[in-house]
Amino acid sequence: KTSNSVYGRVYRKIRRRMIFKRKKIGVISLGCDKNRVDTEKMLTLLGHDNITQDISEAQIIIINSCAFLESSRKEAIDTVLECNEYRENGALEKIVLTGCLPQKFIGELFDDFTEVDVFLGINDYELLPEAIERAYNGERVNLVGAKKTFETHKRVVTTPLHYAYLKIADGCNNHCTYCLIPAIRGRYRSEKIEYLATEAENLGELTELILVAQDVTRYGEDLYGEKSIVRLIKELSKLENIGSIRLLYAYPDCLTDDLIDEIANNDKVVKYLDIPLQHADDTVLKRMNRKGSGESYLALIAKLREKVKGIAIRSTFIAGFPGETEEQFGNLVKFLEEAKLNNAGFFAYSREEGTPAYKLEGQLSEKTKNERVKKLYAVQKKISAGILKSYVGKTIEVTADGIDYDKERFFGRAYFSAPDIDGKVYFTSDYDVNQGEKYNVLIKRSNSYDLFGEVIR
């Protein structure tokens, strides 16, 4: 009996590997950079040889989804439907939907969303081989919530090889009234410092390591009994394979003097912060359950600029929150004009069922919300254009990211730009340019988002 049990277990493992070895697999990662890290860890279960960049050739398509906003849920569903067309016009045999959407909405999805063969949640990636085996045995598989954690030091990096993201924590304790993250991802959970150091070391030579979490400033509270982001930065700075460290998503109420000093004095830390402020009117912030005020935010920005020479500050804001009056919206506009942030992103409030803000009175029309977003972008466009124009005629250091063949130029980023969310520096060169290396670029012109120049010796 024992012999048969062992044989069956070993046989099943071999069979799963055979399925993966025989099949071409396409992977689509939707949503944020934190989701990208989850996808990269999941890819370690699949191997390298059978992953295809051409989705039309894939026999198995895995979609790692986001569910933060209605628009992200729609994107995930539309992606599944688009991929499903390859059942007739391509090689597709199975669709796997993983991540936030099934984690939160599996009850609504499983019976009706029959285009999907396998559903896995945010911690269930380890069950992928088993789930696909069961799907090929004719079963529609729901393993959402079957695992509590998914831990691996290994990653199949999907960013350009010279930079990568490191997710230092998952979940959130802030409970903003508009946000579904705590309901999907749970409470804030930090990864151990030694775990993160090993993972970062395994990423190889990097020009830039980007630390991400829903709130990086809260790192370590749950593990070590105190905020430990400075301690983590110091440990990661010791790694010889890491050229620089960038911080994304630093909540304003947790930006301590110790952290500000570390950013200012640690040569490996990029002088850049993404601080999601979300609004600047005190009444709206209170209804959002956000700590701080417009005045305290301006004071924080002034403090950062005083303490950290040349720091670039980015933020995000929500327009059209329930009850937002014209005067309150005007206060946000005034804040932008005074704060003069390097970059900012703006979103129309999305009414999410299951959040406290869903039941608030004063819900605004989509037209009003979108008009306000448009106005905010117009205000920020002028501010960003003025900041970028100040670089014309100056030489700045730029990390080469790649080639834009349409523009017939190389492109890269200065320290004041993070990948994908900020502008680029487009440049020409009479010398060889290698991805990931840094070059001195003389800036010749600018627009409201990008800079243009040429490499000089």
Short mmCIF file of C-alpha atoms in Angstrom, two decimals:
data_model
loop_
_atom_site.label_atom_id
_atom_site.label_comp_id
_atom_site.label_asym_id
_atom_site.label_seq_id
_atom_site.Cartn_x
_atom_site.Cartn_y
_atom_site.Cartn_z
CA LYS A 1 0.00 0.00 0.00
CA THR A 2 2.84 2.38 0.89
CA SER A 3 4.62 1.50 -2.34
CA ASN A 4 1.54 2.27 -4.43
CA SER A 5 1.05 5.59 -2.61
CA VAL A 6 4.64 6.69 -3.26
CA TYR A 7 4.41 5.55 -6.87
CA GLY A 8 1.22 7.54 -7.39
CA ARG A 9 2.69 10.71 -5.89
CA VAL A 10 5.88 10.49 -7.97
CA TYR A 11 3.92 9.64 -11.12
CA ARG A 12 1.69 12.68 -10.69
CA LYS A 13 4.73 14.99 -10.36
CA ILE A 14 6.30 13.53 -13.48
CA ARG A 15 3.04 13.86 -15.36
CA ARG A 16 2.68 17.54 -14.45
CA ARG A 17 6.19 18.24 -15.70
CA MET A 18 5.36 16.40 -18.91
CA ILE A 19 2.29 18.58 -19.44
CA PHE A 20 4.38 21.75 -19.03
CA LYS A 21 7.17 20.39 -21.20
CA ARG A 22 4.81 19.58 -24.05
CA LYS A 23 2.76 22.77 -23.98
CA LYS A 24 3.55 26.33 -25.04
CA ILE A 25 2.54 28.75 -22.31
CA GLY A 26 1.68 32.43 -22.62
CA VAL A 27 1.54 34.67 -19.54
CA ILE A 28 -0.17 38.05 -19.22
CA SER A 29 0.36 40.16 -16.08
CA LEU A 30 -2.16 42.94 -15.46
CA GLY A 31 -2.19 45.71 -12.87
CA CYS A 32 0.59 47.08 -10.72
CA ASP A 33 4.29 46.33 -10.33
CA LYS A 34 3.50 44.33 -7.18
CA ASN A 35 1.41 42.02 -9.33
CA ARG A 36 4.32 41.77 -11.76
CA VAL A 37 6.53 40.38 -8.98
CA ASP A 38 3.89 37.75 -8.19
CA THR A 39 3.84 36.81 -11.88
CA GLU A 40 7.62 36.55 -12.02
CA LYS A 41 7.61 34.18 -9.06
CA MET A 42 4.83 32.12 -10.62
CA LEU A 43 6.88 31.79 -13.82
CA THR A 44 9.53 29.84 -11.91
CA LEU A 45 7.04 26.95 -11.77
CA LEU A 46 6.77 26.82 -15.54
CA GLY A 47 10.38 26.77 -16.73
CA HIS A 48 11.85 28.93 -19.48
CA ASP A 49 11.83 26.81 -22.62
CA ASN A 50 8.08 26.58 -23.16
CA ILE A 51 7.08 30.21 -22.43
CA THR A 52 6.12 32.00 -25.64
CA GLN A 53 5.93 35.72 -26.34
CA ASP A 54 3.31 35.09 -29.06
CA ILE A 55 -0.01 34.56 -27.29
CA SER A 56 -1.58 33.16 -30.48
CA GLU A 57 0.84 30.21 -30.24
CA ALA A 58 0.11 29.44 -26.59
CA GLN A 59 -1.75 26.27 -25.66
CA ILE A 60 -2.08 27.45 -22.06
CA ILE A 61 -2.64 31.15 -21.28
CA ILE A 62 -2.20 32.34 -17.70
CA ILE A 63 -3.65 35.77 -16.83
CA ASN A 64 -2.60 37.28 -13.50
CA SER A 65 -5.33 39.79 -12.77
CA CYS A 66 -5.97 43.00 -10.85
CA ALA A 67 -9.29 43.88 -9.19
CA PHE A 68 -8.53 47.19 -7.50
CA LEU A 69 -10.94 49.22 -9.62
CA GLU A 70 -13.91 48.51 -11.86
CA SER A 71 -11.73 49.43 -14.84
CA SER A 72 -9.10 46.86 -13.83
CA ARG A 73 -11.74 44.15 -13.44
CA LYS A 74 -13.11 44.99 -16.85
CA GLU A 75 -9.60 44.82 -18.31
CA ALA A 76 -9.10 41.35 -16.83
CA ILE A 77 -12.43 40.05 -18.12
CA ASP A 78 -11.87 41.56 -21.57
CA THR A 79 -8.39 39.98 -21.68
CA VAL A 80 -9.86 36.55 -20.94
CA LEU A 81 -12.49 36.98 -23.66
CA GLU A 82 -9.92 38.16 -26.19
CA CYS A 83 -7.65 35.23 -25.38
CA ASN A 84 -10.55 32.80 -25.59
CA GLU A 85 -10.87 33.57 -29.31
CA TYR A 86 -7.63 31.62 -29.81
CA ARG A 87 -9.52 28.40 -29.04
CA GLU A 88 -10.84 28.54 -32.59
CA ASN A 89 -8.26 30.71 -34.34
CA GLY A 90 -5.11 29.61 -32.52
CA ALA A 91 -3.63 26.82 -30.46
CA LEU A 92 -5.34 27.61 -27.14
CA GLU A 93 -6.49 24.71 -24.97
CA LYS A 94 -6.70 26.11 -21.42
CA ILE A 95 -7.10 29.52 -19.74
CA VAL A 96 -5.89 30.05 -16.17
CA LEU A 97 -7.05 33.14 -14.23
CA THR A 98 -5.00 33.99 -11.14
CA GLY A 99 -4.58 36.87 -8.70
CA CYS A 100 -6.87 39.52 -7.26
CA LEU A 101 -9.99 39.06 -9.40
CA PRO A 102 -10.66 35.43 -8.46
CA GLN A 103 -9.40 36.05 -4.92
CA LYS A 104 -12.18 38.58 -4.31
CA PHE A 105 -14.91 37.53 -6.74
CA ILE A 106 -14.65 33.76 -7.21
CA GLY A 107 -18.27 33.37 -6.01
CA GLU A 108 -19.49 35.49 -8.91
CA LEU A 109 -17.02 34.11 -11.46
CA PHE A 110 -16.86 30.33 -11.26
CA ASP A 111 -20.32 29.31 -12.47
CA ASP A 112 -20.73 31.96 -15.17
CA PHE A 113 -17.21 32.67 -16.44
CA THR A 114 -16.90 29.34 -18.24
CA GLU A 115 -14.19 30.62 -20.58
CA VAL A 116 -11.76 30.07 -17.69
CA ASP A 117 -10.59 26.52 -16.95
CA VAL A 118 -8.59 27.19 -13.77
CA PHE A 119 -8.99 29.77 -10.99
CA LEU A 120 -6.21 30.51 -8.46
CA GLY A 121 -5.98 33.27 -5.84
CA ILE A 122 -3.14 35.51 -4.72
CA ASN A 123 -1.36 32.81 -2.69
CA ASP A 124 -2.21 29.73 -4.74
CA TYR A 125 0.45 29.92 -7.47
CA GLU A 126 2.27 26.86 -6.09
CA LEU A 127 -0.79 24.78 -7.04
CA LEU A 128 -0.52 25.75 -10.71
CA PRO A 129 0.96 22.42 -11.93
CA GLU A 130 -1.67 20.40 -10.05
CA ALA A 131 -4.48 22.65 -11.25
CA ILE A 132 -3.45 22.38 -14.90
CA GLU A 133 -3.16 18.61 -14.62
CA ARG A 134 -6.71 18.46 -13.27
CA ALA A 135 -7.92 20.73 -16.05
CA TYR A 136 -6.45 18.39 -18.67
CA ASN A 137 -8.35 15.57 -16.95
CA GLY A 138 -11.56 17.39 -17.84
CA GLU A 139 -12.20 19.31 -14.60
CA ARG A 140 -12.94 23.00 -14.16
CA VAL A 141 -10.69 23.88 -11.25
CA ASN A 142 -11.22 26.31 -8.39
CA LEU A 143 -8.35 26.34 -5.89
CA VAL A 144 -8.80 29.93 -4.70
CA GLY A 145 -7.79 30.21 -1.06
CA ALA A 146 -6.31 26.71 -0.89
CA LYS A 147 -2.90 28.08 0.15
CA LYS A 148 -2.05 30.77 2.70
CA THR A 149 1.36 31.73 1.34
CA PHE A 150 3.54 31.35 -1.73
CA GLU A 151 7.22 31.78 -0.96
CA THR A 152 10.18 31.51 -3.30
CA HIS A 153 13.46 33.34 -3.72
CA LYS A 154 13.40 32.63 -7.44
CA ARG A 155 12.12 34.95 -10.14
CA VAL A 156 11.87 34.97 -13.91
CA VAL A 157 12.52 38.70 -14.38
CA THR A 158 10.25 40.29 -16.99
CA THR A 159 11.63 43.82 -16.78
CA PRO A 160 14.72 44.89 -18.74
CA LEU A 161 17.64 43.11 -17.13
CA HIS A 162 19.15 46.22 -15.53
CA TYR A 163 16.26 46.98 -13.16
CA ALA A 164 13.77 44.94 -11.15
CA TYR A 165 11.08 45.33 -8.51
CA LEU A 166 11.30 43.91 -4.98
CA LYS A 167 7.97 43.52 -3.20
CA ILE A 168 8.81 44.00 0.46
CA ALA A 169 5.30 43.56 1.88
CA ASP A 170 1.75 42.64 0.89
CA GLY A 171 -1.63 43.81 2.14
CA CYS A 172 -2.55 47.07 3.84
CA ASN A 173 -3.71 48.33 7.25
CA ASN A 174 -4.69 51.86 6.23
CA HIS A 175 -8.36 51.15 5.42
CA CYS A 176 -8.98 54.16 3.19
CA THR A 177 -12.73 54.33 2.65
CA TYR A 178 -12.51 53.98 -1.14
CA CYS A 179 -10.09 51.05 -1.29
CA LEU A 180 -10.60 47.29 -1.76
CA ILE A 181 -6.97 46.30 -1.14
CA PRO A 182 -7.42 45.16 2.49
CA ALA A 183 -10.43 43.06 1.44
CA ILE A 184 -8.42 41.42 -1.35
CA ARG A 185 -4.88 41.27 0.00
CA GLY A 186 -5.53 41.24 3.74
CA ARG A 187 -3.57 42.90 6.51
CA TYR A 188 -0.06 44.30 6.02
CA ARG A 189 2.52 41.50 5.98
CA SER A 190 6.24 42.26 5.71
CA GLU A 191 8.81 39.87 4.27
CA LYS A 192 11.83 39.13 6.44
CA ILE A 193 14.94 41.19 5.78
CA GLU A 194 17.12 38.14 5.17
CA TYR A 195 14.54 36.75 2.74
CA LEU A 196 14.47 40.01 0.77
CA ALA A 197 18.26 40.30 0.75
CA THR A 198 18.55 36.78 -0.71
CA GLU A 199 15.91 37.52 -3.35
CA ALA A 200 17.61 40.79 -4.31
CA GLU A 201 20.99 39.09 -4.55
CA ASN A 202 19.51 36.41 -6.81
CA LEU A 203 18.32 39.07 -9.26
CA GLY A 204 21.86 39.57 -10.58
CA GLU A 205 23.56 42.81 -11.56
CA LEU A 206 21.06 45.67 -11.37
CA THR A 207 21.45 49.35 -12.06
CA GLU A 208 18.28 49.93 -10.04
CA LEU A 209 16.28 47.95 -7.49
CA ILE A 210 12.78 49.34 -6.94
CA LEU A 211 11.18 48.63 -3.56
CA VAL A 212 7.39 48.33 -3.72
CA ALA A 213 4.54 47.67 -1.31
CA GLN A 214 1.17 49.21 -0.72
CA ASP A 215 3.06 51.31 1.85
CA VAL A 216 6.85 50.87 2.04
CA THR A 217 7.16 53.21 5.04
CA ARG A 218 5.23 50.79 7.26
CA TYR A 219 7.66 47.96 6.52
CA GLY A 220 8.56 45.76 9.50
CA GLU A 221 5.90 46.87 11.99
CA ASP A 222 4.29 43.43 11.99
CA LEU A 223 7.57 41.46 12.09
CA TYR A 224 9.89 43.53 14.26
CA GLY A 225 7.50 45.64 16.32
CA GLU A 226 8.69 48.89 14.74
CA LYS A 227 9.07 50.52 11.35
CA SER A 228 12.17 48.95 9.81
CA ILE A 229 12.40 50.37 6.29
CA VAL A 230 15.67 52.15 7.13
CA ARG A 231 17.15 48.91 8.42
CA LEU A 232 16.08 47.13 5.24
CA ILE A 233 17.57 49.84 3.02
CA LYS A 234 20.88 49.61 4.86
CA GLU A 235 21.01 45.82 4.38
CA LEU A 236 20.14 46.02 0.68
CA SER A 237 22.71 48.78 0.19
CA LYS A 238 25.43 46.32 1.21
CA LEU A 239 24.73 44.11 -1.83
CA GLU A 240 27.38 44.61 -4.49
CA ASN A 241 25.01 43.65 -7.32
CA ILE A 242 22.64 46.55 -6.53
CA GLY A 243 23.61 49.90 -8.06
CA SER A 244 20.79 52.01 -6.62
CA ILE A 245 17.54 51.70 -4.67
CA ARG A 246 14.28 53.52 -5.49
CA LEU A 247 11.27 53.75 -3.13
CA LEU A 248 7.70 53.65 -4.41
CA TYR A 249 4.52 54.35 -2.44
CA ALA A 250 5.62 56.07 0.76
CA TYR A 251 2.66 57.18 2.84
CA PRO A 252 3.05 60.74 4.16
CA ASP A 253 2.23 60.03 7.81
CA CYS A 254 5.05 57.47 8.10
CA LEU A 255 7.86 59.46 6.49
CA THR A 256 10.01 59.68 9.62
CA ASP A 257 13.09 61.83 10.09
CA ASP A 258 15.21 58.66 10.13
CA LEU A 259 13.92 57.64 6.71
CA ILE A 260 14.36 61.13 5.28
CA ASP A 261 17.94 61.21 6.57
CA GLU A 262 18.63 57.80 5.03
CA ILE A 263 17.34 58.99 1.65
CA ALA A 264 19.47 62.13 1.94
CA ASN A 265 22.70 60.49 3.08
CA ASN A 266 22.75 57.05 1.46
CA ASP A 267 24.40 57.39 -1.95
CA LYS A 268 22.62 54.26 -3.21
CA VAL A 269 19.13 55.63 -2.56
CA VAL A 270 17.64 57.49 -5.52
CA LYS A 271 16.52 60.99 -4.54
CA TYR A 272 12.94 60.29 -5.53
CA LEU A 273 9.72 59.52 -3.66
CA ASP A 274 6.26 58.51 -4.79
CA ILE A 275 3.92 59.73 -2.03
CA PRO A 276 0.24 58.89 -2.69
CA LEU A 277 -1.54 61.89 -1.16
CA GLN A 278 -4.95 61.29 -2.84
CA HIS A 279 -6.33 64.75 -2.02
CA ALA A 280 -5.44 68.04 -0.31
CA ASP A 281 -8.76 69.30 1.07
CA ASP A 282 -9.01 68.52 4.79
CA THR A 283 -12.70 67.55 4.73
CA VAL A 284 -12.26 65.21 1.77
CA LEU A 285 -9.18 63.64 3.35
CA LYS A 286 -11.15 62.97 6.52
CA ARG A 287 -13.96 61.31 4.53
CA MET A 288 -11.31 59.21 2.80
CA ASN A 289 -9.93 58.19 6.22
CA ARG A 290 -6.57 59.64 5.24
CA LYS A 291 -4.27 61.08 7.89
CA GLY A 292 -2.87 64.55 7.42
CA SER A 293 -4.06 67.77 5.81
CA GLY A 294 -3.25 69.95 2.85
CA GLU A 295 -1.15 72.16 5.11
CA SER A 296 0.79 69.24 6.62
CA TYR A 297 1.42 67.82 3.13
CA LEU A 298 2.89 71.12 1.96
CA ALA A 299 5.06 71.20 5.10
CA LEU A 300 6.26 67.65 4.38
CA ILE A 301 7.15 68.54 0.79
CA ALA A 302 9.07 71.61 1.95
CA LYS A 303 10.90 69.51 4.55
CA LEU A 304 11.88 66.89 1.97
CA ARG A 305 13.20 69.54 -0.39
CA GLU A 306 15.19 71.15 2.40
CA LYS A 307 16.68 67.87 3.67
CA VAL A 308 17.20 65.98 0.39
CA LYS A 309 18.93 68.08 -2.25
CA GLY A 310 17.19 67.89 -5.63
CA ILE A 311 14.58 65.34 -4.54
CA ALA A 312 11.91 64.52 -7.12
CA ILE A 313 8.42 64.00 -5.71
CA ARG A 314 5.55 62.24 -7.42
CA SER A 315 2.02 61.64 -6.17
CA THR A 316 -1.46 60.40 -7.09
CA PHE A 317 -4.84 62.04 -6.50
CA ILE A 318 -8.51 61.06 -6.69
CA ALA A 319 -11.00 63.49 -8.21
CA GLY A 320 -14.74 63.38 -7.64
CA PHE A 321 -14.81 61.66 -4.26
CA PRO A 322 -18.39 61.56 -2.86
CA GLY A 323 -19.40 64.97 -1.59
CA GLU A 324 -16.45 66.79 -3.17
CA THR A 325 -17.65 70.35 -3.72
CA GLU A 326 -16.33 72.82 -6.26
CA GLU A 327 -14.58 74.64 -3.43
CA GLN A 328 -12.93 71.43 -2.19
CA PHE A 329 -11.86 70.55 -5.70
CA GLY A 330 -10.49 74.07 -6.02
CA ASN A 331 -8.40 73.48 -2.90
CA LEU A 332 -6.80 70.49 -4.63
CA VAL A 333 -6.00 72.61 -7.68
CA LYS A 334 -4.42 75.30 -5.46
CA PHE A 335 -2.39 72.63 -3.70
CA LEU A 336 -0.94 71.39 -7.00
CA GLU A 337 -0.02 74.91 -8.02
CA GLU A 338 1.77 75.46 -4.72
CA ALA A 339 3.36 72.02 -4.29
CA LYS A 340 4.85 71.96 -7.81
CA LEU A 341 5.34 68.21 -7.89
CA ASN A 342 7.57 66.72 -10.57
CA ASN A 343 4.83 64.35 -11.70
CA ALA A 344 1.36 63.29 -10.63
CA GLY A 345 -1.29 60.81 -11.68
CA PHE A 346 -5.02 61.52 -11.41
CA PHE A 347 -7.94 59.12 -11.21
CA ALA A 348 -11.69 59.55 -11.20
CA TYR A 349 -13.20 58.12 -8.03
CA SER A 350 -14.38 54.56 -8.64
CA ARG A 351 -17.37 53.50 -6.54
CA GLU A 352 -16.44 50.06 -5.23
CA GLU A 353 -19.09 47.93 -3.58
CA GLY A 354 -17.87 46.67 -0.21
CA THR A 355 -16.03 49.88 0.68
CA PRO A 356 -17.37 52.46 3.17
CA ALA A 357 -17.31 55.19 0.51
CA TYR A 358 -19.76 53.18 -1.61
CA LYS A 359 -22.56 54.18 0.77
CA LEU A 360 -21.60 57.83 1.15
CA GLU A 361 -24.04 60.48 0.01
CA GLY A 362 -23.08 62.94 -2.69
CA GLN A 363 -21.96 60.51 -5.39
CA LEU A 364 -20.90 62.58 -8.41
CA SER A 365 -21.63 61.86 -12.06
CA GLU A 366 -19.02 60.22 -14.27
CA LYS A 367 -19.05 63.34 -16.42
CA THR A 368 -18.18 65.60 -13.48
CA LYS A 369 -15.47 63.26 -12.23
CA ASN A 370 -13.84 62.96 -15.64
CA GLU A 371 -13.97 66.72 -16.20
CA ARG A 372 -12.17 67.27 -12.91
CA VAL A 373 -9.50 64.70 -13.77
CA LYS A 374 -8.97 66.45 -17.08
CA LYS A 375 -8.54 69.82 -15.36
CA LEU A 376 -6.05 68.39 -12.86
CA TYR A 377 -3.95 66.93 -15.67
CA ALA A 378 -3.96 70.32 -17.41
CA VAL A 379 -2.72 72.04 -14.24
CA GLN A 380 0.00 69.46 -13.65
CA LYS A 381 1.02 69.52 -17.32
CA LYS A 382 2.07 73.17 -17.02
CA ILE A 383 3.95 72.49 -13.79
CA SER A 384 5.82 69.49 -15.20
CA ALA A 385 6.59 71.34 -18.41
CA GLY A 386 8.16 74.19 -16.44
CA ILE A 387 10.30 71.81 -14.40
CA LEU A 388 11.51 69.93 -17.47
CA LYS A 389 12.24 73.15 -19.36
CA SER A 390 14.71 74.07 -16.62
CA TYR A 391 16.93 71.17 -17.77
CA VAL A 392 17.33 72.50 -21.33
CA GLY A 393 20.96 73.41 -21.91
CA LYS A 394 22.12 71.29 -18.98
CA THR A 395 23.87 67.92 -18.94
CA ILE A 396 22.21 65.21 -16.85
CA GLU A 397 22.99 61.58 -16.13
CA VAL A 398 20.66 59.15 -17.90
CA THR A 399 20.33 55.37 -17.57
CA ALA A 400 19.77 53.82 -21.00
CA ASP A 401 16.62 51.67 -21.10
CA GLY A 402 16.33 50.83 -24.80
CA ILE A 403 15.72 52.03 -28.35
CA ASP A 404 12.57 53.68 -29.74
CA TYR A 405 12.70 52.68 -33.39
CA ASP A 406 9.80 54.94 -34.38
CA LYS A 407 11.55 58.00 -32.92
CA GLU A 408 14.95 56.70 -34.11
CA ARG A 409 16.41 57.49 -30.71
CA PHE A 410 17.65 55.77 -27.61
CA PHE A 411 15.58 56.33 -24.49
CA GLY A 412 16.28 56.22 -20.80
CA ARG A 413 15.54 57.81 -17.45
CA ALA A 414 17.09 60.36 -15.18
CA TYR A 415 16.85 59.88 -11.41
CA PHE A 416 13.60 61.87 -11.32
CA SER A 417 11.70 59.28 -13.38
CA ALA A 418 10.52 55.80 -12.41
CA PRO A 419 9.83 53.18 -15.11
CA ASP A 420 6.49 53.27 -16.93
CA ILE A 421 4.84 55.96 -14.77
CA ASP A 422 7.07 58.97 -15.46
CA GLY A 423 8.55 60.57 -18.57
CA LYS A 424 11.64 59.55 -20.52
CA VAL A 425 14.79 61.08 -21.89
CA TYR A 426 15.17 60.48 -25.63
CA PHE A 427 18.67 60.90 -26.97
CA THR A 428 21.01 60.31 -29.88
CA SER A 429 24.62 59.19 -29.63
CA ASP A 430 27.70 58.97 -31.82
CA TYR A 431 29.04 56.38 -29.38
CA ASP A 432 27.97 52.86 -28.46
CA VAL A 433 25.05 52.76 -26.02
CA ASN A 434 24.46 49.75 -23.77
CA GLN A 435 21.24 49.07 -21.93
CA GLY A 436 21.55 49.69 -18.20
CA GLU A 437 24.62 51.91 -18.43
CA LYS A 438 24.65 55.60 -17.55
CA TYR A 439 25.46 58.42 -19.96
CA ASN A 440 25.85 62.18 -19.80
CA VAL A 441 23.15 63.67 -21.99
CA LEU A 442 23.03 67.32 -23.04
CA ILE A 443 19.35 68.32 -23.03
CA LYS A 444 18.37 70.33 -26.10
CA ARG A 445 14.60 70.54 -25.78
CA SER A 446 11.65 69.45 -23.68
CA ASN A 447 7.89 69.08 -23.69
CA SER A 448 5.43 68.60 -20.85
CA TYR A 449 6.51 65.01 -20.23
CA ASP A 450 9.84 64.12 -21.88
CA LEU A 451 13.33 65.46 -22.51
CA PHE A 452 15.39 65.26 -25.71
CA GLY A 453 19.14 65.47 -26.09
CA GLU A 454 22.42 63.88 -27.16
CA VAL A 455 25.19 61.96 -25.44
CA ILE A 456 28.40 63.87 -24.81
CA ARG A 457 31.75 62.58 -23.69
#
